[in-house]
Coordinates of C-alpha atoms in Angstrom, one line a residue:
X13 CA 20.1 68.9 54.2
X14 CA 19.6 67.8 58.0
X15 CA 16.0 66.9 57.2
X16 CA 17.1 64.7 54.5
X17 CA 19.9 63.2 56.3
X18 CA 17.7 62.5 59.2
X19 CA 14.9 60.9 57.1
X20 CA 17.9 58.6 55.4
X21 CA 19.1 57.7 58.8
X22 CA 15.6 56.9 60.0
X23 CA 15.2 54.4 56.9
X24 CA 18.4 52.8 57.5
X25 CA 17.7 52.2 60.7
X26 CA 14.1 50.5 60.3
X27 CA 16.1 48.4 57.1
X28 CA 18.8 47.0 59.6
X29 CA 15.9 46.5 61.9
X30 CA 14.2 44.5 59.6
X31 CA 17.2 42.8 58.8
X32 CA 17.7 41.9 62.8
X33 CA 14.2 41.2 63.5
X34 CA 15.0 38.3 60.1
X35 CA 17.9 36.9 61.4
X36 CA 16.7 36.1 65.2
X37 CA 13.8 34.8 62.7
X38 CA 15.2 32.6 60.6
X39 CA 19.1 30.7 61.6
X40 CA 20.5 29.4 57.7
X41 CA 24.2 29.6 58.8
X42 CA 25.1 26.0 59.6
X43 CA 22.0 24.4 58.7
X44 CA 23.2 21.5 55.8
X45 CA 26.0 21.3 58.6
X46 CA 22.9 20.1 61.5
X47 CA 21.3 18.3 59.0
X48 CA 24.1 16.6 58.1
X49 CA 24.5 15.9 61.8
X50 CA 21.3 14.9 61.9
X51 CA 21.5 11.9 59.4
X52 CA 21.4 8.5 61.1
X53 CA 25.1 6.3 60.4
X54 CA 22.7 3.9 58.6
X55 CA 21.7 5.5 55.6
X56 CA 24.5 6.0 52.6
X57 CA 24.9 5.5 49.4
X58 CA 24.0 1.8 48.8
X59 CA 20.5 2.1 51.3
X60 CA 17.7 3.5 50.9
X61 CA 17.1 6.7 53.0
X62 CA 15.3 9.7 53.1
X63 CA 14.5 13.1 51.6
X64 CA 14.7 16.8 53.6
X65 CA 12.9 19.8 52.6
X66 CA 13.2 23.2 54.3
X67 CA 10.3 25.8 53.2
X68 CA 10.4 29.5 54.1
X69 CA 8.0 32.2 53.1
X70 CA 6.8 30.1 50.3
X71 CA 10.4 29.1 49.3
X72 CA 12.1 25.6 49.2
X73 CA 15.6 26.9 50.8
X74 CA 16.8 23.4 51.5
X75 CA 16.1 20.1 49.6
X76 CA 17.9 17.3 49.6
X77 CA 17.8 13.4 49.3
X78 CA 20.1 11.0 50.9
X79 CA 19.9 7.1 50.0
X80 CA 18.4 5.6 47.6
X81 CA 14.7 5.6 46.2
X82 CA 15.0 2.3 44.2
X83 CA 17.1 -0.3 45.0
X84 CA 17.0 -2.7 42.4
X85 CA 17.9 0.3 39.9
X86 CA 20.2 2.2 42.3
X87 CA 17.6 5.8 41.9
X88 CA 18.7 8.5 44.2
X89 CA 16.0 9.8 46.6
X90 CA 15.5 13.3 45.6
X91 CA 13.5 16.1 45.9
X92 CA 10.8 15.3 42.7
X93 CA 10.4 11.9 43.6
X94 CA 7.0 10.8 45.0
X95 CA 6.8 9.4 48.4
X96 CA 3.3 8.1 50.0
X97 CA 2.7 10.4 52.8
X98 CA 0.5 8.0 54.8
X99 CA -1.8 10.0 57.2
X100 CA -0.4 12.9 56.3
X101 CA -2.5 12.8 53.4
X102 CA -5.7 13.4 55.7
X103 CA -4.6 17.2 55.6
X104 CA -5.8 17.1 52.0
X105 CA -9.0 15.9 52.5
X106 CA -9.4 17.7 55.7
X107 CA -9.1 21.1 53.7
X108 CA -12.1 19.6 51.0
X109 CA -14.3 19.5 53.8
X110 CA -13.0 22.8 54.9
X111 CA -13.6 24.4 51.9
X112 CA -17.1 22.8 51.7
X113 CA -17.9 23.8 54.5
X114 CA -16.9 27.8 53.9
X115 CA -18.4 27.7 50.6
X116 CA -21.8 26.4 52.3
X117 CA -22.0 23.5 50.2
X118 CA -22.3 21.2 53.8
X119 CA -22.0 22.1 57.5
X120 CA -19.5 19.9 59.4
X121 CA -21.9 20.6 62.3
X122 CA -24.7 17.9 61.1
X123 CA -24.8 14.3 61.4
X124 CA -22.7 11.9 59.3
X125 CA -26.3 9.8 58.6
X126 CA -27.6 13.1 57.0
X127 CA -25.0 12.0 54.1
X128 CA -25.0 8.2 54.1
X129 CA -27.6 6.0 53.3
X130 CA -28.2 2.8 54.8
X131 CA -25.9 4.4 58.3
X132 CA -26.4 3.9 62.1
X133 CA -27.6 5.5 64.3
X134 CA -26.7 5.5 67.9
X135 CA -27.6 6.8 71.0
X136 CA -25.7 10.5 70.7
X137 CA -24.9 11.8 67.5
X138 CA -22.0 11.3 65.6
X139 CA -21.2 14.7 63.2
X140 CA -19.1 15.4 60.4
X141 CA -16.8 17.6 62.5
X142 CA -16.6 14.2 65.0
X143 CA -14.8 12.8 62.2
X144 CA -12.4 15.2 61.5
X145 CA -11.4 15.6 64.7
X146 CA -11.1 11.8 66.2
X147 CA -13.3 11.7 68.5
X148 CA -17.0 10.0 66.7
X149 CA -17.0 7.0 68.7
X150 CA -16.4 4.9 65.9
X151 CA -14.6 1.4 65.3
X152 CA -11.1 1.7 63.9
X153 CA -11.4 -0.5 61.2
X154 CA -7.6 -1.7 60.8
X155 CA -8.0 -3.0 64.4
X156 CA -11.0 -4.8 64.4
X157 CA -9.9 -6.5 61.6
X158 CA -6.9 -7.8 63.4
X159 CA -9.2 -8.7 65.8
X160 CA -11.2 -10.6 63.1
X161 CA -8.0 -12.8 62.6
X162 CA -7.2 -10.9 59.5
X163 CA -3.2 -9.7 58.9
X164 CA -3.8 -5.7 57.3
X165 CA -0.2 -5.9 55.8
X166 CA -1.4 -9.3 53.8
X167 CA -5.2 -9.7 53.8
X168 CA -7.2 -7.0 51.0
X169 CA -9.4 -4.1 53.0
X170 CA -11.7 -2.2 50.8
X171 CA -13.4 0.6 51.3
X172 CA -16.7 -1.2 52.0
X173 CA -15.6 -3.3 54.8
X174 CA -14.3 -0.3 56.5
X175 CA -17.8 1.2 56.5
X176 CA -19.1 -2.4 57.7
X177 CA -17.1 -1.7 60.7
X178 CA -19.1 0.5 62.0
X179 CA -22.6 -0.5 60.6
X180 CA -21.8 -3.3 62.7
X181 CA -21.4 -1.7 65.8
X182 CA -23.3 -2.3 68.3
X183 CA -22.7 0.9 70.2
X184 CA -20.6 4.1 70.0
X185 CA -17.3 3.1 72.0
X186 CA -17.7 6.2 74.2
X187 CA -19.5 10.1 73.9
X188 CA -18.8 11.6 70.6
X189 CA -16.5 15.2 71.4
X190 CA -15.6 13.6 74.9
X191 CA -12.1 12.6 73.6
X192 CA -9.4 11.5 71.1
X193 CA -8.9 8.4 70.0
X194 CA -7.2 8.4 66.3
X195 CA -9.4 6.6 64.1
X196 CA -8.2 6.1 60.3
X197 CA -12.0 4.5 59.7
X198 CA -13.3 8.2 60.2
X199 CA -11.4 9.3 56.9
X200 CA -12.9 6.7 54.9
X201 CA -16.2 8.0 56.0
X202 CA -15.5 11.1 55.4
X203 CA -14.1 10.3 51.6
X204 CA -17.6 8.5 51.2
X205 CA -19.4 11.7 52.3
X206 CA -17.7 14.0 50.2
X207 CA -18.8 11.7 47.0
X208 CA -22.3 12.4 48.5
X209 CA -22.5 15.8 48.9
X210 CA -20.2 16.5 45.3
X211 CA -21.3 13.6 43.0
X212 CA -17.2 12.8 42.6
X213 CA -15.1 10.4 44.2
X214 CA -13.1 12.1 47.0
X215 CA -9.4 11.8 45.1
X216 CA -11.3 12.8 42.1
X217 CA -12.5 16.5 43.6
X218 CA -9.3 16.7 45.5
X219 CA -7.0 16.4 42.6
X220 CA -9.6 18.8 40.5
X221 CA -10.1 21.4 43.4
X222 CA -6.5 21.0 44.9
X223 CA -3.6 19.8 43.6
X224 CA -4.3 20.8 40.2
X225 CA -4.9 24.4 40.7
X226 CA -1.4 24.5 43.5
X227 CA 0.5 23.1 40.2
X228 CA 1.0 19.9 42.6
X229 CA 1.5 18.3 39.2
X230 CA 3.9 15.4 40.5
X231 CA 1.3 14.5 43.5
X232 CA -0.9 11.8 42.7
X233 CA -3.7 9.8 44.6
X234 CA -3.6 6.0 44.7
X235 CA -7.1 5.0 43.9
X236 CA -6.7 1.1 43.3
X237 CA -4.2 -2.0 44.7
X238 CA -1.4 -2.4 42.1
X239 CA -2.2 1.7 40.5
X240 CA 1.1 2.6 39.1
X241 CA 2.5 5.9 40.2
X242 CA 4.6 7.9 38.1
X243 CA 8.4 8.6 39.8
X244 CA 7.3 7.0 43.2
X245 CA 10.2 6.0 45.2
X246 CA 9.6 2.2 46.8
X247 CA 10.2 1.2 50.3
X248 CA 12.4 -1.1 52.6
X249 CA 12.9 -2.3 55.6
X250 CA 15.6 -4.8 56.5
X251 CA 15.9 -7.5 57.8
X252 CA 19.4 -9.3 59.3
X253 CA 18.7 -12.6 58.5
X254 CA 17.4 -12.3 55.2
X255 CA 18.1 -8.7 54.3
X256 CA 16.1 -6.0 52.7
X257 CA 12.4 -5.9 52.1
X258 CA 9.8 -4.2 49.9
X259 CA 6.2 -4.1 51.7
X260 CA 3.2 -3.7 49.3
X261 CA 0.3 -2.5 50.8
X262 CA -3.2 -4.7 50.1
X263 CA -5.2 -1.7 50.4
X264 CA -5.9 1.5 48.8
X265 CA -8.5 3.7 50.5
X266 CA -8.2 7.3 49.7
X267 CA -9.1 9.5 53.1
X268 CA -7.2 7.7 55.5
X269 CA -3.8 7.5 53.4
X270 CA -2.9 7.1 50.0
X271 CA -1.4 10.4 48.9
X272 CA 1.8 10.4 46.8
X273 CA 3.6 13.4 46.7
X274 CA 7.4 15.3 46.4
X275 CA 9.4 17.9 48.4
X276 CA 9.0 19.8 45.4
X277 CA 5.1 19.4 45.5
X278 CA 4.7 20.0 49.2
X279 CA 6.6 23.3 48.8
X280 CA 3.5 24.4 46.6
X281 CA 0.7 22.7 49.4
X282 CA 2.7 24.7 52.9
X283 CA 2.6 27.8 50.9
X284 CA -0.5 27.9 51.0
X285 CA -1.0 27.6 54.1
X286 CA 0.2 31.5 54.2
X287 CA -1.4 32.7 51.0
X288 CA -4.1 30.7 50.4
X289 CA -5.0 30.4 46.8
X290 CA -7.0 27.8 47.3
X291 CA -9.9 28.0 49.0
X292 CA -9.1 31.2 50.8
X293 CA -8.8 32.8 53.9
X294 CA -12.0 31.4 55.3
X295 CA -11.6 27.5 54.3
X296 CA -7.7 28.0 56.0
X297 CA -9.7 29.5 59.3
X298 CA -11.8 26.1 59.1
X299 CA -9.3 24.0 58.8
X300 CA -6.6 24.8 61.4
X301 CA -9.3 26.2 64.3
X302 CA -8.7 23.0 67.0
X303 CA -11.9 21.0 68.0
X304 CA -12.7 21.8 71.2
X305 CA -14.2 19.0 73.3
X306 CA -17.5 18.6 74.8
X307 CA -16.3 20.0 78.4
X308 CA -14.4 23.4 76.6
X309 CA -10.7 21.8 76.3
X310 CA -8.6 22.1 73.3
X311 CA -7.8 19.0 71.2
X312 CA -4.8 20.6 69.5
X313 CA -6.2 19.1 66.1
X314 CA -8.0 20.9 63.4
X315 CA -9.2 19.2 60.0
X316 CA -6.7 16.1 59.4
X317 CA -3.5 18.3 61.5
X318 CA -2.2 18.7 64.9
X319 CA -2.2 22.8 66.0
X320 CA -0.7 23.5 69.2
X321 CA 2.7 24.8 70.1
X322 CA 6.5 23.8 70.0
X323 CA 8.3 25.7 72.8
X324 CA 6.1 28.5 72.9
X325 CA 5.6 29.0 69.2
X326 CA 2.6 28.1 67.4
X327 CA 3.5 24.7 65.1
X328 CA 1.3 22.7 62.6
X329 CA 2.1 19.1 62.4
X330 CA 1.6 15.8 62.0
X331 CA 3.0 12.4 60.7
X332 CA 3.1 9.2 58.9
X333 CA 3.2 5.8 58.6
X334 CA 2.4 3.7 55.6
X335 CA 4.3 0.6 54.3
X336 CA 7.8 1.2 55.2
X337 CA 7.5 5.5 54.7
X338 CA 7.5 7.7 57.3
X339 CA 6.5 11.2 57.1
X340 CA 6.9 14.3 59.5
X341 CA 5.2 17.7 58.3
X342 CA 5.6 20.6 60.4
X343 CA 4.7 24.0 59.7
X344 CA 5.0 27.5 61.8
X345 CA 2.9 29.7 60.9
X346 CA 4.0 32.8 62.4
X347 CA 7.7 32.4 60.9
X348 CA 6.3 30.9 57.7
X349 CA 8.5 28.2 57.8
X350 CA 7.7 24.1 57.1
X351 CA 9.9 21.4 57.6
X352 CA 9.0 17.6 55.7
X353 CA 11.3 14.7 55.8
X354 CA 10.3 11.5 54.6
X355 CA 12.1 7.9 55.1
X356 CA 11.7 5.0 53.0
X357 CA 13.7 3.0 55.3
X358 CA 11.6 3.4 58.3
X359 CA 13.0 4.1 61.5
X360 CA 16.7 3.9 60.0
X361 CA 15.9 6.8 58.1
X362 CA 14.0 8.9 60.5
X363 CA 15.8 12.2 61.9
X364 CA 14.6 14.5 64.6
X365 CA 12.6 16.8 63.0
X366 CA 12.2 19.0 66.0
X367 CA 15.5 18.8 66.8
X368 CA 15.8 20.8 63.1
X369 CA 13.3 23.1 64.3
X370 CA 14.8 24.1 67.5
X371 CA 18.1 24.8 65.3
X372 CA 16.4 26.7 63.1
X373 CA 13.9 28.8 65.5
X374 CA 15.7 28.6 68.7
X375 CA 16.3 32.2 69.2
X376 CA 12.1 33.1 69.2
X377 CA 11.4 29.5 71.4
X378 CA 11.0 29.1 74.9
X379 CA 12.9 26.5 76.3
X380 CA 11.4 26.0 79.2
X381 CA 14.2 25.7 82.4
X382 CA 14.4 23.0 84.7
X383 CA 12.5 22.6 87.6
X384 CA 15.2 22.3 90.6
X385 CA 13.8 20.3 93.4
X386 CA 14.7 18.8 96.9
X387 CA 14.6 15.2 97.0
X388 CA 13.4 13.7 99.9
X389 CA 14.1 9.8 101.5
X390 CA 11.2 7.6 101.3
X391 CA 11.6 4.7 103.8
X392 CA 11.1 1.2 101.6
X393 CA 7.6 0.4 102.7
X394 CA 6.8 3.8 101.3
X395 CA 8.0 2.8 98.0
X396 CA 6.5 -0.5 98.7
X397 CA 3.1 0.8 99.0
X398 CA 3.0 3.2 96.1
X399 CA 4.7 -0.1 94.0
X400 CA 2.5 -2.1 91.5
X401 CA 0.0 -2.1 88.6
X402 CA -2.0 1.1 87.0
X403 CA -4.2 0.3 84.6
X404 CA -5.8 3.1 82.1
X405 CA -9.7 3.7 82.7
X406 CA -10.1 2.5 79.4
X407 CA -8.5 -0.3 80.4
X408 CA -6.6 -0.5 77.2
X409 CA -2.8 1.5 79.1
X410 CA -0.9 -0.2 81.5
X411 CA 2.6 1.3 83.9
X412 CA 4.0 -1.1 86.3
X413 CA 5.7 1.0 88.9
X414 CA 8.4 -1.2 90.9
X415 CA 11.2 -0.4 93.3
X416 CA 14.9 -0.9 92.1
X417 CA 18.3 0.3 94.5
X418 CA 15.8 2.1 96.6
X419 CA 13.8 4.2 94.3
X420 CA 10.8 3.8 92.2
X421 CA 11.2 3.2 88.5
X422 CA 8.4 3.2 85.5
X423 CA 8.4 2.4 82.2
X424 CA 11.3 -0.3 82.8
X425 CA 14.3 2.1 84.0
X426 CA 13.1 5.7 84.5
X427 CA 13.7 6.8 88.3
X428 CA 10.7 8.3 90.0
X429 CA 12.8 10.6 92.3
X430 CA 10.7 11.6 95.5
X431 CA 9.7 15.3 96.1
X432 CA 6.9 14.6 98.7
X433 CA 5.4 11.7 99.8
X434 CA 3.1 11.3 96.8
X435 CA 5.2 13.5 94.0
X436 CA 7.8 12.3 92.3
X437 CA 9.9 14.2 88.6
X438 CA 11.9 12.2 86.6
X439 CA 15.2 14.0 85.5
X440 CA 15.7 11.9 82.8
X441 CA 11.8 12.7 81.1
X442 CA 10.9 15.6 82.7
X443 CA 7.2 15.1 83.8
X444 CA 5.6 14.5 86.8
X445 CA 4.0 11.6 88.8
X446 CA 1.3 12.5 91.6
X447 CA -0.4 9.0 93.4
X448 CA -3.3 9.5 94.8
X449 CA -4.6 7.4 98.0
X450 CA -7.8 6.1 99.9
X451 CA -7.7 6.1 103.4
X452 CA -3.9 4.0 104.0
X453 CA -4.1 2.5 100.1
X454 CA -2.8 4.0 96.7
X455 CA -5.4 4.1 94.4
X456 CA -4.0 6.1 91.3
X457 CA -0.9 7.4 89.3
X458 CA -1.5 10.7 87.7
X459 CA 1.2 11.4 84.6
X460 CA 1.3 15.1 84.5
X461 CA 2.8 16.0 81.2
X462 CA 1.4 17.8 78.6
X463 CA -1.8 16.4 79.0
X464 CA -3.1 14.6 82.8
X465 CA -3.2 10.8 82.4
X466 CA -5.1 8.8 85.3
X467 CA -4.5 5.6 86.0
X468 CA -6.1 3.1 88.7
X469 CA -4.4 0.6 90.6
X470 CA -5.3 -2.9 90.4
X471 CA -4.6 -5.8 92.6
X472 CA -1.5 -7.7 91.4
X473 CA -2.3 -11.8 90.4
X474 CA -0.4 -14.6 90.9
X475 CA -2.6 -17.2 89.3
X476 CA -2.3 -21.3 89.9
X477 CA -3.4 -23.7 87.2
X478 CA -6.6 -24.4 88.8
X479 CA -7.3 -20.7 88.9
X480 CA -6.5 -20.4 84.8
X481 CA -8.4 -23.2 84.1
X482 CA -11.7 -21.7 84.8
X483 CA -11.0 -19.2 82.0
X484 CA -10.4 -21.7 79.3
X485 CA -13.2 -21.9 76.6
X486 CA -14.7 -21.0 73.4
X487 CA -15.6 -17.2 73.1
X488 CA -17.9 -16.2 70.2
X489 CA -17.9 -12.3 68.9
X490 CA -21.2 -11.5 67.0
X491 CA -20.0 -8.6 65.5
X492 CA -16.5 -10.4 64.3
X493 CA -18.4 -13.2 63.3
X494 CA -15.1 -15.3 65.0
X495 CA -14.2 -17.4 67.4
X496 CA -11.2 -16.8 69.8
X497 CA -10.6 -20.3 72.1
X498 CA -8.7 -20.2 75.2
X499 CA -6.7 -23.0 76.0
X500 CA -4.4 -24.0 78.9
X501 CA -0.8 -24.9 77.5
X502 CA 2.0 -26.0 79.9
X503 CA 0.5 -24.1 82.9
X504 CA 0.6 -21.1 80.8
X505 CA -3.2 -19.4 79.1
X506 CA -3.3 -19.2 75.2
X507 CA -5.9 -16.8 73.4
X508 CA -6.1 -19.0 69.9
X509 CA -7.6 -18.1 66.6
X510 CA -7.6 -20.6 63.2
X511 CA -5.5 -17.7 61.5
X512 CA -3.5 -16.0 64.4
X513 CA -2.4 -18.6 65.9
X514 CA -1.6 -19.2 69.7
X515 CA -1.3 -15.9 71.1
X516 CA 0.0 -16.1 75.4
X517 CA -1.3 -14.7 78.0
X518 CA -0.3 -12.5 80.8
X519 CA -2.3 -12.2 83.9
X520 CA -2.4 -8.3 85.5
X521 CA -5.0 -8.7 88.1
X522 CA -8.1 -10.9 88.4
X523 CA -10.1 -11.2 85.2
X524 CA -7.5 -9.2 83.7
X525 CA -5.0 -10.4 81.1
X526 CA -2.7 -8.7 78.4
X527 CA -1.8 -10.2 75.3
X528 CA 1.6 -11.3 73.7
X529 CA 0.0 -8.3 70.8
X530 CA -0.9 -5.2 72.8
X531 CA -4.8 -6.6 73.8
X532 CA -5.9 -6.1 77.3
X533 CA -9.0 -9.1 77.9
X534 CA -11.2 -8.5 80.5
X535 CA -13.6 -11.0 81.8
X536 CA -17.3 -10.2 82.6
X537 CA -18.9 -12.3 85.5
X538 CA -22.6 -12.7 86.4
X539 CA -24.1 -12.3 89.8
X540 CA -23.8 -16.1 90.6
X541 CA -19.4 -15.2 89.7
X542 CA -20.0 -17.0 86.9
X543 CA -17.2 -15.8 83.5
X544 CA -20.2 -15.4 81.0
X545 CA -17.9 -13.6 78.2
X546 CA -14.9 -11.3 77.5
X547 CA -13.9 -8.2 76.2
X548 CA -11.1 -7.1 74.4
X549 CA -9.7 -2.9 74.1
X550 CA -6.8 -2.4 72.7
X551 CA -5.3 1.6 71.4
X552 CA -7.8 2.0 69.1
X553 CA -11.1 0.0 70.2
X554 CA -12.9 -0.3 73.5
X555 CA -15.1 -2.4 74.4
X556 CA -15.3 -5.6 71.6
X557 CA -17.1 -8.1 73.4
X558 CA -17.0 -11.8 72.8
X559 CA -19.1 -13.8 74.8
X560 CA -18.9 -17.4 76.4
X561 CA -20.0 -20.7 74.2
X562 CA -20.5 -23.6 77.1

């Protein structure tokens, strides 16, 4: 009788253990009542909005749509709607080349021109893997056609002018594995060597190989401009002097984009990410081990998803952006939980997702406590000195430091509160700010966050007419095939293009200029100081050089 009683106890024991060890797991109690919280004051009945879905241990727990997913008809955004997922459709092809590449079929170790016919080659040696993991080298091809003069919301972009991007190029914009530099051209490269290597078109064998056999029956893959898709939801944006909106996209290009899928749907694609019935263990291994760069560092990005860590606890992720959707994905692996929300109201329908995370998970994450320092007084020429103009070594970043009430600020009103000489925190962001010097002169800003960030001082510019004027002429890019001319206008530099427009110009430092759009131009001299051309980097592309016509 002991014995029995003993082994009884011992089993009730491990079950309310198991029943602890769930709950610090897993917080439900409240959660509608967050999410509720969470829902921004412009979404309701009469708007459109956005959907939620909450996915434990292969479960949907939570789903729920708020707004509408057709205005015209008043629809309801729910959880079997179809919504395009933008580049959160990369996962899906991501996991084709994973599978492919545990089932032998291709290894994402050897060069992209091993699939492609008529395909550069450059200097170093672009491979598959490359691809997948951002950092080939490659044009972006959405970029360079803005540079081109074209409008990616209006003009049409096929497939085959994405790959002309890049068989145009003159040369790889910088070491392929040396760093990350998101690339959407990559993924229509990679659609194009999947045909290769299985005789069907990408959304073809992903549909066959993938959706079909996870029952992903509502999910489909746009494969043409104008394709109807069954039960999609449309988008808006809106607008307060003419009111709402309904963007079409000109371009469908499978790879980069393009996937159309539901809560309901995705429930069956995070599930199995646990158990993976497709593909197996060995194609999941592929596709969420991080590329590690050419010097040993982690990217934090497997095959078409972000893997790295949310307050201590291992986190798959990544978003969207396509039309007016927006998509966050986020799955934890360890807890077996996934969170999607998707807006088709842009950013008025966007909620926090990690803020939904943290709610649910926050007894298991680290929040990590904050640092308590002891401010010191600068005198002003201190601040004075460390003041001014850091420009990215891409030259395509720029933070202008400046001193407001006696402190430093960045980014327009963050306060750069001194800890030494050099070191400054911000309490407001958190990170960290190191300059570095050169004998009596600043020479860099470090951003220590979750990555390093260097950035080099330049000379601030004050430029006279005559001193503008030397800039103005006709620049010609080969590879574009277009002309950008630079005019004077009221004192003031103009970039201007036959389809652009006028486009104003800001001078940062000598033979540096930023652009009313994002562009950073910077002017290449001869040895006689002569301006013989330009070039232009923006996020996405480095290096796109124009040069002078006299």
């Amino acid at each position: 009788m002991t014995r029995t009683y003993f082994i009884l106890s011992l089993l009730l024991c491990m079950f309310l253990n198991a029943s602890f060890m769930e709950a610090q797991e897993i917080r439900l109690d409240g959660l509608e009542e967050k999410i509720e919280g969470l829902i921004p004051p412009s979404v309701n009945d009469t708007t459109p909005g956005l959907v939620i879905g909450i996915m434990h241990k292969g479960e949907l727990i939570f789903g729920k749509g708020y707004g509408l997913a057709n205005l015209s008809y008043g629809l309801p955004n729910d959880t079997k709607k179809v919504y395009n997922l933008g580049s959160v459709s990369k996962q899906f092809l991501g996991f084709a080349f994973a599978m492919l590449h545990a089932q032998g079929q291709l290894n994402v170790d050897e060069p992209v021109s091993k699939f492609l016919d008529d395909w550069p080659t450059f200097k170093q040696e672009v491979t598959v893997r490359h691809l997948l993991s951002h950092s080939s080298g490659y044009r972006e091809a959405y970029t360079m056609s803005s540079l081109a003069g074209r409008s990616v919301g209006i003009d049409r972009l096929s497939r085959e002018e994405c790959l002309n991007v890049v068989r145009k190029q003159p040369a790889l914009e910088f070491i392929p594995g040396s760093r990350f530099t998101y690339n959407s051209t990559a993924w229509v490269i990679l659609a194009e060597i999947l045909k290769s290597v299985t005789g069907q078109e990408a959304d073809i064998w992903v549909e066959e190989n993938i959706l079909r056999p996870l029952a992903m029956k509502q999910t489909e893959i746009e494969s043409y401009v104008g394709e109807v898709i069954p039960n999609a939801a449309e988008s808006y944006y809106f607008d307060q002097g003419r009111g709402y909106g309904n963007p079409k996209s000109n371009r469908a290009i499978f790879g980069a984009a393009e996937v159309y899928s539901s809560i309901e749907d995705l429930t069956y694609w995070i599930r199995n990410f646990k158990n993976p019935k497709v593909g197996g263990q060995g194609a999941l291994d592929v596709f969420s081990s991080p590329f590690k760069f050419n010097k040993g560092e982690d990217s934090e990005y497997g095959f078409g998803i972000n893997i790295g860590r949310h307050k201590g606890i291992p986190c798959w992720k990544h978003t969207g952006a396509h039309e007016s959707f927006l998509t966050q994905l986020r799955y934890y692996p360890d807890q077996d939980l996934g969170i999607v929300t998707i807006s088709n109201y842009e950013g008025n329908g966007w909620i926090r997702s990690n803020e939904l995370a943290e709610f649910i998970l926050g007894d298991l994450m680290t929040f990590p406590e904050k640092k308590e320092y002891e401010p010191i007084l600068l005198t002003s020429s201190q601040l004075q000195n460390l003041a001014g103009t850091y420009i990215s070594e891409s030259e395509n970043q720029m933070n202008t430091v400046e001193v407001k009430n006696d402190t430093l600020s960045i980014w327009g009103n963050v306060k750069m509160i001194p800890i030494s000489v050099n070191r400054f925190y911000s309490n407001s962001w958190g990170g960290e700010f190191e300059f570095m010097t050169e004998g009596m002169e600043t020479s860099q800003l470090v951003v220590h966050a979750d990555s390093k960030s260097v950035f080099n001082k330049v000379e601030d510019w004050d430029p006279s007419r005559s001193d503008l004027k030397i800039y103005a002429a006709d620049y010609h890019s080969k590879e574009l095939e277009t002309i950008y001319h630079l005019k004077m206008k009221n004192d003031q530099l103009f970039i201007k293009h036959r389809w652009l427009g006028e486009i104003e110009l800001t001078a940062i430092s000598k033979d540096l200029f930023q652009s009313d759009w994002g562009w950073f131009l910077a002017f290449d001299r001869d040895e006689n100081d002569l301006i013989t051309g330009l070039h232009i980097n923006s996020g996405r592309t480095l290096n796109v050089t124009f040069d002078r016509l006299d």
